[in-house]
């Protein structure tokens, strides 16, 4: 999904290096989900039931807004 690739690519390039090791692990964990799930979470159409995933998706969403 091109939109997701752009969103995550920008995050990786500009914000990922600043994450804590725990948040980096959460990001890797996020990538194990399907593109439609991740896209829905990042667009705010749904929230992951796992609070840790909700945390990393919110971090990515905030970065995308800036």
PDB file with SEQRES, HELIX, SHEET and CRYST1 records, atoms N, CA, C and O in Angstrom:
SEQRES   1 A   66  UNK UNK UNK UNK UNK UNK UNK UNK UNK UNK UNK UNK UNK          
SEQRES   2 A   66  UNK UNK UNK UNK UNK UNK UNK UNK UNK UNK UNK UNK UNK          
SEQRES   3 A   66  UNK UNK UNK UNK UNK UNK UNK UNK UNK UNK UNK UNK UNK          
SEQRES   4 A   66  UNK UNK UNK UNK UNK UNK UNK UNK UNK UNK UNK UNK UNK          
SEQRES   5 A   66  UNK UNK UNK UNK UNK UNK UNK UNK UNK UNK UNK UNK UNK          
SEQRES   6 A   66  UNK                                                          
HELIX    1 AA1 UNK A    2  UNK A   14  1                                  13    
HELIX    2 AA2 UNK A   16  UNK A   18  5                                   3    
HELIX    3 AA3 UNK A   21  UNK A   30  1                                  10    
HELIX    4 AA4 UNK A   35  UNK A   42  1                                   8    
HELIX    5 AA5 UNK A   51  UNK A   65  1                                  15    
CRYST1    1.000    1.000    1.000  90.00  90.00  90.00 P 1           1          
ATOM      1  N   UNK A   1       0.859  -1.168   0.000  1.00  0.00           N  
ATOM      2  CA  UNK A   1       0.000   0.000   0.000  1.00  0.00           C  
ATOM      3  C   UNK A   1       0.904   1.230   0.000  1.00  0.00           C  
ATOM      4  O   UNK A   1       1.647   1.472   0.952  1.00  0.00           O  
ATOM      5  N   UNK A   2       0.830   1.988  -1.063  1.00  0.00           N  
ATOM      6  CA  UNK A   2       1.738   3.122  -1.259  1.00  0.00           C  
ATOM      7  C   UNK A   2       1.634   4.155  -0.137  1.00  0.00           C  
ATOM      8  O   UNK A   2       2.654   4.638   0.355  1.00  0.00           O  
ATOM      9  N   UNK A   3       0.417   4.495   0.267  1.00  0.00           N  
ATOM     10  CA  UNK A   3       0.233   5.495   1.319  1.00  0.00           C  
ATOM     11  C   UNK A   3       0.930   5.067   2.609  1.00  0.00           C  
ATOM     12  O   UNK A   3       1.571   5.872   3.284  1.00  0.00           O  
ATOM     13  N   UNK A   4       0.789   3.797   2.931  1.00  0.00           N  
ATOM     14  CA  UNK A   4       1.411   3.267   4.142  1.00  0.00           C  
ATOM     15  C   UNK A   4       2.927   3.274   4.015  1.00  0.00           C  
ATOM     16  O   UNK A   4       3.634   3.600   4.969  1.00  0.00           O  
ATOM     17  N   UNK A   5       3.421   2.916   2.842  1.00  0.00           N  
ATOM     18  CA  UNK A   5       4.871   2.941   2.614  1.00  0.00           C  
ATOM     19  C   UNK A   5       5.445   4.341   2.815  1.00  0.00           C  
ATOM     20  O   UNK A   5       6.504   4.506   3.419  1.00  0.00           O  
ATOM     21  N   UNK A   6       4.739   5.341   2.305  1.00  0.00           N  
ATOM     22  CA  UNK A   6       5.201   6.728   2.435  1.00  0.00           C  
ATOM     23  C   UNK A   6       5.163   7.148   3.899  1.00  0.00           C  
ATOM     24  O   UNK A   6       6.130   7.709   4.415  1.00  0.00           O  
ATOM     25  N   UNK A   7       4.059   6.880   4.556  1.00  0.00           N  
ATOM     26  CA  UNK A   7       3.902   7.266   5.960  1.00  0.00           C  
ATOM     27  C   UNK A   7       4.965   6.624   6.846  1.00  0.00           C  
ATOM     28  O   UNK A   7       5.622   7.307   7.632  1.00  0.00           O  
ATOM     29  N   UNK A   8       5.129   5.319   6.718  1.00  0.00           N  
ATOM     30  CA  UNK A   8       6.110   4.617   7.554  1.00  0.00           C  
ATOM     31  C   UNK A   8       7.543   4.953   7.139  1.00  0.00           C  
ATOM     32  O   UNK A   8       8.436   5.036   7.983  1.00  0.00           O  
ATOM     33  N   UNK A   9       7.758   5.145   5.844  1.00  0.00           N  
ATOM     34  CA  UNK A   9       9.096   5.522   5.373  1.00  0.00           C  
ATOM     35  C   UNK A   9       9.540   6.861   5.937  1.00  0.00           C  
ATOM     36  O   UNK A   9      10.684   7.011   6.367  1.00  0.00           O  
ATOM     37  N   UNK A  10       8.634   7.839   5.934  1.00  0.00           N  
ATOM     38  CA  UNK A  10       8.960   9.146   6.513  1.00  0.00           C  
ATOM     39  C   UNK A  10       9.233   9.027   8.009  1.00  0.00           C  
ATOM     40  O   UNK A  10      10.153   9.658   8.530  1.00  0.00           O  
ATOM     41  N   UNK A  11       8.439   8.226   8.688  1.00  0.00           N  
ATOM     42  CA  UNK A  11       8.639   8.025  10.121  1.00  0.00           C  
ATOM     43  C   UNK A  11       9.998   7.385  10.386  1.00  0.00           C  
ATOM     44  O   UNK A  11      10.739   7.824  11.267  1.00  0.00           O  
ATOM     45  N   UNK A  12      10.318   6.350   9.622  1.00  0.00           N  
ATOM     46  CA  UNK A  12      11.613   5.673   9.807  1.00  0.00           C  
ATOM     47  C   UNK A  12      12.777   6.630   9.599  1.00  0.00           C  
ATOM     48  O   UNK A  12      13.741   6.644  10.365  1.00  0.00           O  
ATOM     49  N   UNK A  13      12.667   7.405   8.576  1.00  0.00           N  
ATOM     50  CA  UNK A  13      13.770   8.320   8.238  1.00  0.00           C  
ATOM     51  C   UNK A  13      13.930   9.446   9.256  1.00  0.00           C  
ATOM     52  O   UNK A  13      15.051   9.816   9.607  1.00  0.00           O  
ATOM     53  N   UNK A  14      12.820   9.985   9.723  1.00  0.00           N  
ATOM     54  CA  UNK A  14      12.880  11.201  10.522  1.00  0.00           C  
ATOM     55  C   UNK A  14      12.692  11.030  12.025  1.00  0.00           C  
ATOM     56  O   UNK A  14      13.108  11.900  12.790  1.00  0.00           O  
ATOM     57  N   UNK A  15      12.088   9.952  12.463  1.00  0.00           N  
ATOM     58  CA  UNK A  15      11.770   9.860  13.886  1.00  0.00           C  
ATOM     59  C   UNK A  15      12.227   8.549  14.550  1.00  0.00           C  
ATOM     60  O   UNK A  15      12.529   8.528  15.743  1.00  0.00           O  
ATOM     61  N   UNK A  16      12.274   7.481  13.787  1.00  0.00           N  
ATOM     62  CA  UNK A  16      12.635   6.179  14.352  1.00  0.00           C  
ATOM     63  C   UNK A  16      13.948   6.207  15.135  1.00  0.00           C  
ATOM     64  O   UNK A  16      14.000   5.638  16.226  1.00  0.00           O  
ATOM     65  N   UNK A  17      15.001   6.834  14.637  1.00  0.00           N  
ATOM     66  CA  UNK A  17      16.268   6.825  15.387  1.00  0.00           C  
ATOM     67  C   UNK A  17      16.158   7.414  16.793  1.00  0.00           C  
ATOM     68  O   UNK A  17      16.954   7.075  17.669  1.00  0.00           O  
ATOM     69  N   UNK A  18      15.180   8.290  17.014  1.00  0.00           N  
ATOM     70  CA  UNK A  18      15.017   8.929  18.321  1.00  0.00           C  
ATOM     71  C   UNK A  18      14.210   8.089  19.313  1.00  0.00           C  
ATOM     72  O   UNK A  18      14.152   8.420  20.497  1.00  0.00           O  
ATOM     73  N   UNK A  19      13.590   7.013  18.842  1.00  0.00           N  
ATOM     74  CA  UNK A  19      12.760   6.191  19.719  1.00  0.00           C  
ATOM     75  C   UNK A  19      13.607   5.468  20.768  1.00  0.00           C  
ATOM     76  O   UNK A  19      14.795   5.216  20.566  1.00  0.00           O  
ATOM     77  N   UNK A  20      12.976   5.147  21.875  1.00  0.00           N  
ATOM     78  CA  UNK A  20      13.629   4.296  22.869  1.00  0.00           C  
ATOM     79  C   UNK A  20      13.719   2.886  22.295  1.00  0.00           C  
ATOM     80  O   UNK A  20      13.046   2.566  21.316  1.00  0.00           O  
ATOM     81  N   UNK A  21      14.538   2.056  22.895  1.00  0.00           N  
ATOM     82  CA  UNK A  21      14.641   0.671  22.439  1.00  0.00           C  
ATOM     83  C   UNK A  21      13.297  -0.044  22.554  1.00  0.00           C  
ATOM     84  O   UNK A  21      12.947  -0.838  21.680  1.00  0.00           O  
ATOM     85  N   UNK A  22      12.547   0.223  23.609  1.00  0.00           N  
ATOM     86  CA  UNK A  22      11.227  -0.391  23.772  1.00  0.00           C  
ATOM     87  C   UNK A  22      10.288   0.030  22.646  1.00  0.00           C  
ATOM     88  O   UNK A  22       9.572  -0.806  22.095  1.00  0.00           O  
ATOM     89  N   UNK A  23      10.283   1.311  22.300  1.00  0.00           N  
ATOM     90  CA  UNK A  23       9.418   1.780  21.224  1.00  0.00           C  
ATOM     91  C   UNK A  23       9.864   1.235  19.872  1.00  0.00           C  
ATOM     92  O   UNK A  23       9.029   0.990  19.001  1.00  0.00           O  
ATOM     93  N   UNK A  24      11.158   1.045  19.688  1.00  0.00           N  
ATOM     94  CA  UNK A  24      11.640   0.427  18.449  1.00  0.00           C  
ATOM     95  C   UNK A  24      11.133  -1.003  18.337  1.00  0.00           C  
ATOM     96  O   UNK A  24      10.774  -1.450  17.247  1.00  0.00           O  
ATOM     97  N   UNK A  25      11.099  -1.725  19.453  1.00  0.00           N  
ATOM     98  CA  UNK A  25      10.554  -3.088  19.451  1.00  0.00           C  
ATOM     99  C   UNK A  25       9.059  -3.070  19.125  1.00  0.00           C  
ATOM    100  O   UNK A  25       8.566  -3.938  18.405  1.00  0.00           O  
ATOM    101  N   UNK A  26       8.348  -2.086  19.653  1.00  0.00           N  
ATOM    102  CA  UNK A  26       6.925  -1.962  19.351  1.00  0.00           C  
ATOM    103  C   UNK A  26       6.705  -1.682  17.864  1.00  0.00           C  
ATOM    104  O   UNK A  26       5.767  -2.204  17.263  1.00  0.00           O  
ATOM    105  N   UNK A  27       7.559  -0.870  17.283  1.00  0.00           N  
ATOM    106  CA  UNK A  27       7.446  -0.580  15.855  1.00  0.00           C  
ATOM    107  C   UNK A  27       7.618  -1.859  15.044  1.00  0.00           C  
ATOM    108  O   UNK A  27       6.850  -2.117  14.117  1.00  0.00           O  
ATOM    109  N   UNK A  28       8.614  -2.651  15.386  1.00  0.00           N  
ATOM    110  CA  UNK A  28       8.841  -3.925  14.691  1.00  0.00           C  
ATOM    111  C   UNK A  28       7.634  -4.838  14.882  1.00  0.00           C  
ATOM    112  O   UNK A  28       7.212  -5.511  13.942  1.00  0.00           O  
ATOM    113  N   UNK A  29       7.082  -4.865  16.081  1.00  0.00           N  
ATOM    114  CA  UNK A  29       5.894  -5.670  16.366  1.00  0.00           C  
ATOM    115  C   UNK A  29       4.714  -5.203  15.507  1.00  0.00           C  
ATOM    116  O   UNK A  29       3.943  -6.025  15.013  1.00  0.00           O  
ATOM    117  N   UNK A  30       4.576  -3.898  15.331  1.00  0.00           N  
ATOM    118  CA  UNK A  30       3.503  -3.337  14.521  1.00  0.00           C  
ATOM    119  C   UNK A  30       3.573  -3.866  13.090  1.00  0.00           C  
ATOM    120  O   UNK A  30       2.544  -4.151  12.476  1.00  0.00           O  
ATOM    121  N   UNK A  31       4.779  -3.994  12.567  1.00  0.00           N  
ATOM    122  CA  UNK A  31       4.957  -4.408  11.177  1.00  0.00           C  
ATOM    123  C   UNK A  31       4.527  -5.850  10.926  1.00  0.00           C  
ATOM    124  O   UNK A  31       4.449  -6.274   9.773  1.00  0.00           O  
ATOM    125  N   UNK A  32       4.249  -6.606  11.975  1.00  0.00           N  
ATOM    126  CA  UNK A  32       3.786  -7.988  11.822  1.00  0.00           C  
ATOM    127  C   UNK A  32       2.300  -8.055  11.461  1.00  0.00           C  
ATOM    128  O   UNK A  32       1.799  -9.120  11.098  1.00  0.00           O  
ATOM    129  N   UNK A  33       1.602  -6.938  11.557  1.00  0.00           N  
ATOM    130  CA  UNK A  33       0.177  -6.901  11.237  1.00  0.00           C  
ATOM    131  C   UNK A  33      -0.021  -6.601   9.756  1.00  0.00           C  
ATOM    132  O   UNK A  33       0.912  -6.189   9.068  1.00  0.00           O  
ATOM    133  N   UNK A  34      -1.234  -6.809   9.275  1.00  0.00           N  
ATOM    134  CA  UNK A  34      -1.519  -6.596   7.861  1.00  0.00           C  
ATOM    135  C   UNK A  34      -1.546  -5.100   7.534  1.00  0.00           C  
ATOM    136  O   UNK A  34      -1.800  -4.262   8.399  1.00  0.00           O  
ATOM    137  N   UNK A  35      -1.280  -4.794   6.276  1.00  0.00           N  
ATOM    138  CA  UNK A  35      -1.317  -3.397   5.842  1.00  0.00           C  
ATOM    139  C   UNK A  35      -2.659  -2.730   6.140  1.00  0.00           C  
ATOM    140  O   UNK A  35      -2.677  -1.612   6.653  1.00  0.00           O  
ATOM    141  N   UNK A  36      -3.785  -3.384   5.833  1.00  0.00           N  
ATOM    142  CA  UNK A  36      -5.070  -2.732   6.130  1.00  0.00           C  
ATOM    143  C   UNK A  36      -5.268  -2.433   7.627  1.00  0.00           C  
ATOM    144  O   UNK A  36      -5.835  -1.401   7.984  1.00  0.00           O  
ATOM    145  N   UNK A  37      -4.803  -3.332   8.492  1.00  0.00           N  
ATOM    146  CA  UNK A  37      -4.914  -3.080   9.932  1.00  0.00           C  
ATOM    147  C   UNK A  37      -4.070  -1.871  10.337  1.00  0.00           C  
ATOM    148  O   UNK A  37      -4.552  -0.969  11.022  1.00  0.00           O  
ATOM    149  N   UNK A  38      -2.816  -1.861   9.911  1.00  0.00           N  
ATOM    150  CA  UNK A  38      -1.907  -0.766  10.265  1.00  0.00           C  
ATOM    151  C   UNK A  38      -2.440   0.553   9.716  1.00  0.00           C  
ATOM    152  O   UNK A  38      -2.440   1.563  10.419  1.00  0.00           O  
ATOM    153  N   UNK A  39      -2.891   0.547   8.473  1.00  0.00           N  
ATOM    154  CA  UNK A  39      -3.399   1.767   7.855  1.00  0.00           C  
ATOM    155  C   UNK A  39      -4.613   2.301   8.621  1.00  0.00           C  
ATOM    156  O   UNK A  39      -4.722   3.502   8.868  1.00  0.00           O  
ATOM    157  N   UNK A  40      -5.499   1.421   8.982  1.00  0.00           N  
ATOM    158  CA  UNK A  40      -6.692   1.808   9.745  1.00  0.00           C  
ATOM    159  C   UNK A  40      -6.300   2.435  11.079  1.00  0.00           C  
ATOM    160  O   UNK A  40      -6.877   3.445  11.482  1.00  0.00           O  
ATOM    161  N   UNK A  41      -5.341   1.853  11.754  1.00  0.00           N  
ATOM    162  CA  UNK A  41      -4.874   2.381  13.043  1.00  0.00           C  
ATOM    163  C   UNK A  41      -4.219   3.749  12.863  1.00  0.00           C  
ATOM    164  O   UNK A  41      -4.474   4.673  13.636  1.00  0.00           O  
ATOM    165  N   UNK A  42      -3.383   3.871  11.848  1.00  0.00           N  
ATOM    166  CA  UNK A  42      -2.653   5.119  11.655  1.00  0.00           C  
ATOM    167  C   UNK A  42      -3.549   6.247  11.149  1.00  0.00           C  
ATOM    168  O   UNK A  42      -3.244   7.422  11.353  1.00  0.00           O  
ATOM    169  N   UNK A  43      -4.642   5.896  10.498  1.00  0.00           N  
ATOM    170  CA  UNK A  43      -5.590   6.902  10.021  1.00  0.00           C  
ATOM    171  C   UNK A  43      -6.625   7.256  11.092  1.00  0.00           C  
ATOM    172  O   UNK A  43      -7.462   8.135  10.886  1.00  0.00           O  
ATOM    173  N   UNK A  44      -6.562   6.565  12.239  1.00  0.00           N  
ATOM    174  CA  UNK A  44      -7.473   6.855  13.332  1.00  0.00           C  
ATOM    175  C   UNK A  44      -8.860   6.268  13.150  1.00  0.00           C  
ATOM    176  O   UNK A  44      -9.792   6.662  13.850  1.00  0.00           O  
ATOM    177  N   UNK A  45      -9.011   5.348  12.234  1.00  0.00           N  
ATOM    178  CA  UNK A  45     -10.308   4.714  12.003  1.00  0.00           C  
ATOM    179  C   UNK A  45     -10.562   3.586  12.992  1.00  0.00           C  
ATOM    180  O   UNK A  45     -11.705   3.174  13.192  1.00  0.00           O  
ATOM    181  N   UNK A  46      -9.506   3.094  13.605  1.00  0.00           N  
ATOM    182  CA  UNK A  46      -9.590   2.040  14.613  1.00  0.00           C  
ATOM    183  C   UNK A  46      -8.418   2.217  15.570  1.00  0.00           C  
ATOM    184  O   UNK A  46      -7.455   2.925  15.276  1.00  0.00           O  
ATOM    185  N   UNK A  47      -8.522   1.563  16.714  1.00  0.00           N  
ATOM    186  CA  UNK A  47      -7.453   1.603  17.714  1.00  0.00           C  
ATOM    187  C   UNK A  47      -7.079   0.168  18.040  1.00  0.00           C  
ATOM    188  O   UNK A  47      -7.961  -0.656  18.283  1.00  0.00           O  
ATOM    189  N   UNK A  48      -5.797  -0.148  18.051  1.00  0.00           N  
ATOM    190  CA  UNK A  48      -5.395  -1.511  18.411  1.00  0.00           C  
ATOM    191  C   UNK A  48      -5.875  -1.865  19.823  1.00  0.00           C  
ATOM    192  O   UNK A  48      -5.866  -1.019  20.718  1.00  0.00           O  
ATOM    193  N   UNK A  49      -6.287  -3.105  20.013  1.00  0.00           N  
ATOM    194  CA  UNK A  49      -6.712  -3.538  21.345  1.00  0.00           C  
ATOM    195  C   UNK A  49      -5.511  -3.659  22.283  1.00  0.00           C  
ATOM    196  O   UNK A  49      -5.650  -3.490  23.495  1.00  0.00           O  
ATOM    197  N   UNK A  50      -4.349  -3.947  21.735  1.00  0.00           N  
ATOM    198  CA  UNK A  50      -3.122  -4.022  22.522  1.00  0.00           C  
ATOM    199  C   UNK A  50      -2.664  -2.594  22.823  1.00  0.00           C  
ATOM    200  O   UNK A  50      -2.410  -1.818  21.902  1.00  0.00           O  
ATOM    201  N   UNK A  51      -2.558  -2.251  24.089  1.00  0.00           N  
ATOM    202  CA  UNK A  51      -2.201  -0.878  24.473  1.00  0.00           C  
ATOM    203  C   UNK A  51      -0.804  -0.485  24.004  1.00  0.00           C  
ATOM    204  O   UNK A  51      -0.554   0.685  23.716  1.00  0.00           O  
ATOM    205  N   UNK A  52       0.092  -1.437  23.926  1.00  0.00           N  
ATOM    206  CA  UNK A  52       1.436  -1.116  23.435  1.00  0.00           C  
ATOM    207  C   UNK A  52       1.381  -0.732  21.963  1.00  0.00           C  
ATOM    208  O   UNK A  52       2.037   0.221  21.543  1.00  0.00           O  
ATOM    209  N   UNK A  53       0.600  -1.470  21.179  1.00  0.00           N  
ATOM    210  CA  UNK A  53       0.453  -1.116  19.770  1.00  0.00           C  
ATOM    211  C   UNK A  53      -0.243   0.226  19.619  1.00  0.00           C  
ATOM    212  O   UNK A  53       0.091   1.012  18.731  1.00  0.00           O  
ATOM    213  N   UNK A  54      -1.211   0.485  20.488  1.00  0.00           N  
ATOM    214  CA  UNK A  54      -1.897   1.772  20.463  1.00  0.00           C  
ATOM    215  C   UNK A  54      -0.889   2.893  20.719  1.00  0.00           C  
ATOM    216  O   UNK A  54      -0.978   3.964  20.120  1.00  0.00           O  
ATOM    217  N   UNK A  55       0.056   2.640  21.603  1.00  0.00           N  
ATOM    218  CA  UNK A  55       1.081   3.640  21.923  1.00  0.00           C  
ATOM    219  C   UNK A  55       1.940   3.972  20.703  1.00  0.00           C  
ATOM    220  O   UNK A  55       2.144   5.145  20.391  1.00  0.00           O  
ATOM    221  N   UNK A  56       2.439   2.959  20.019  1.00  0.00           N  
ATOM    222  CA  UNK A  56       3.324   3.232  18.885  1.00  0.00           C  
ATOM    223  C   UNK A  56       2.546   3.820  17.717  1.00  0.00           C  
ATOM    224  O   UNK A  56       3.082   4.652  16.984  1.00  0.00           O  
ATOM    225  N   UNK A  57       1.307   3.415  17.526  1.00  0.00           N  
ATOM    226  CA  UNK A  57       0.524   4.019  16.444  1.00  0.00           C  
ATOM    227  C   UNK A  57       0.264   5.495  16.737  1.00  0.00           C  
ATOM    228  O   UNK A  57       0.252   6.314  15.818  1.00  0.00           O  
ATOM    229  N   UNK A  58       0.057   5.837  17.991  1.00  0.00           N  
ATOM    230  CA  UNK A  58      -0.157   7.246  18.343  1.00  0.00           C  
ATOM    231  C   UNK A  58       1.122   8.059  18.125  1.00  0.00           C  
ATOM    232  O   UNK A  58       1.054   9.205  17.680  1.00  0.00           O  
ATOM    233  N   UNK A  59       2.268   7.488  18.428  1.00  0.00           N  
ATOM    234  CA  UNK A  59       3.545   8.152  18.187  1.00  0.00           C  
ATOM    235  C   UNK A  59       3.703   8.431  16.691  1.00  0.00           C  
ATOM    236  O   UNK A  59       4.102   9.527  16.298  1.00  0.00           O  
ATOM    237  N   UNK A  60       3.393   7.447  15.872  1.00  0.00           N  
ATOM    238  CA  UNK A  60       3.516   7.604  14.421  1.00  0.00           C  
ATOM    239  C   UNK A  60       2.511   8.636  13.916  1.00  0.00           C  
ATOM    240  O   UNK A  60       2.849   9.472  13.077  1.00  0.00           O  
ATOM    241  N   UNK A  61       1.293   8.583  14.414  1.00  0.00           N  
ATOM    242  CA  UNK A  61       0.268   9.554  14.007  1.00  0.00           C  
ATOM    243  C   UNK A  61       0.683  10.978  14.336  1.00  0.00           C  
ATOM    244  O   UNK A  61       0.512  11.881  13.517  1.00  0.00           O  
ATOM    245  N   UNK A  62       1.230  11.183  15.531  1.00  0.00           N  
ATOM    246  CA  UNK A  62       1.676  12.530  15.923  1.00  0.00           C  
ATOM    247  C   UNK A  62       2.789  13.016  15.001  1.00  0.00           C  
ATOM    248  O   UNK A  62       2.813  14.180  14.602  1.00  0.00           O  
ATOM    249  N   UNK A  63       3.700  12.122  14.669  1.00  0.00           N  
ATOM    250  CA  UNK A  63       4.795  12.488  13.759  1.00  0.00           C  
ATOM    251  C   UNK A  63       4.246  12.880  12.388  1.00  0.00           C  
ATOM    252  O   UNK A  63       4.718  13.840  11.780  1.00  0.00           O  
ATOM    253  N   UNK A  64       3.258  12.143  11.909  1.00  0.00           N  
ATOM    254  CA  UNK A  64       2.694  12.406  10.588  1.00  0.00           C  
ATOM    255  C   UNK A  64       2.003  13.765  10.532  1.00  0.00           C  
ATOM    256  O   UNK A  64       1.967  14.405   9.481  1.00  0.00           O  
ATOM    257  N   UNK A  65       1.455  14.203  11.665  1.00  0.00           N  
ATOM    258  CA  UNK A  65       0.759  15.486  11.707  1.00  0.00           C  
ATOM    259  C   UNK A  65       1.729  16.665  11.732  1.00  0.00           C  
ATOM    260  O   UNK A  65       1.360  17.786  11.385  1.00  0.00           O  
ATOM    261  N   UNK A  66       2.960  16.409  12.140  1.00  0.00           N  
ATOM    262  CA  UNK A  66       3.921  17.518  12.262  1.00  0.00           C  
ATOM    263  C   UNK A  66       4.649  17.788  10.958  1.00  0.00           C  
ATOM    264  O   UNK A  66       5.488  18.686  10.893  1.00  0.00           O  
TER     265      UNK A  66                                                      
END                                                                             
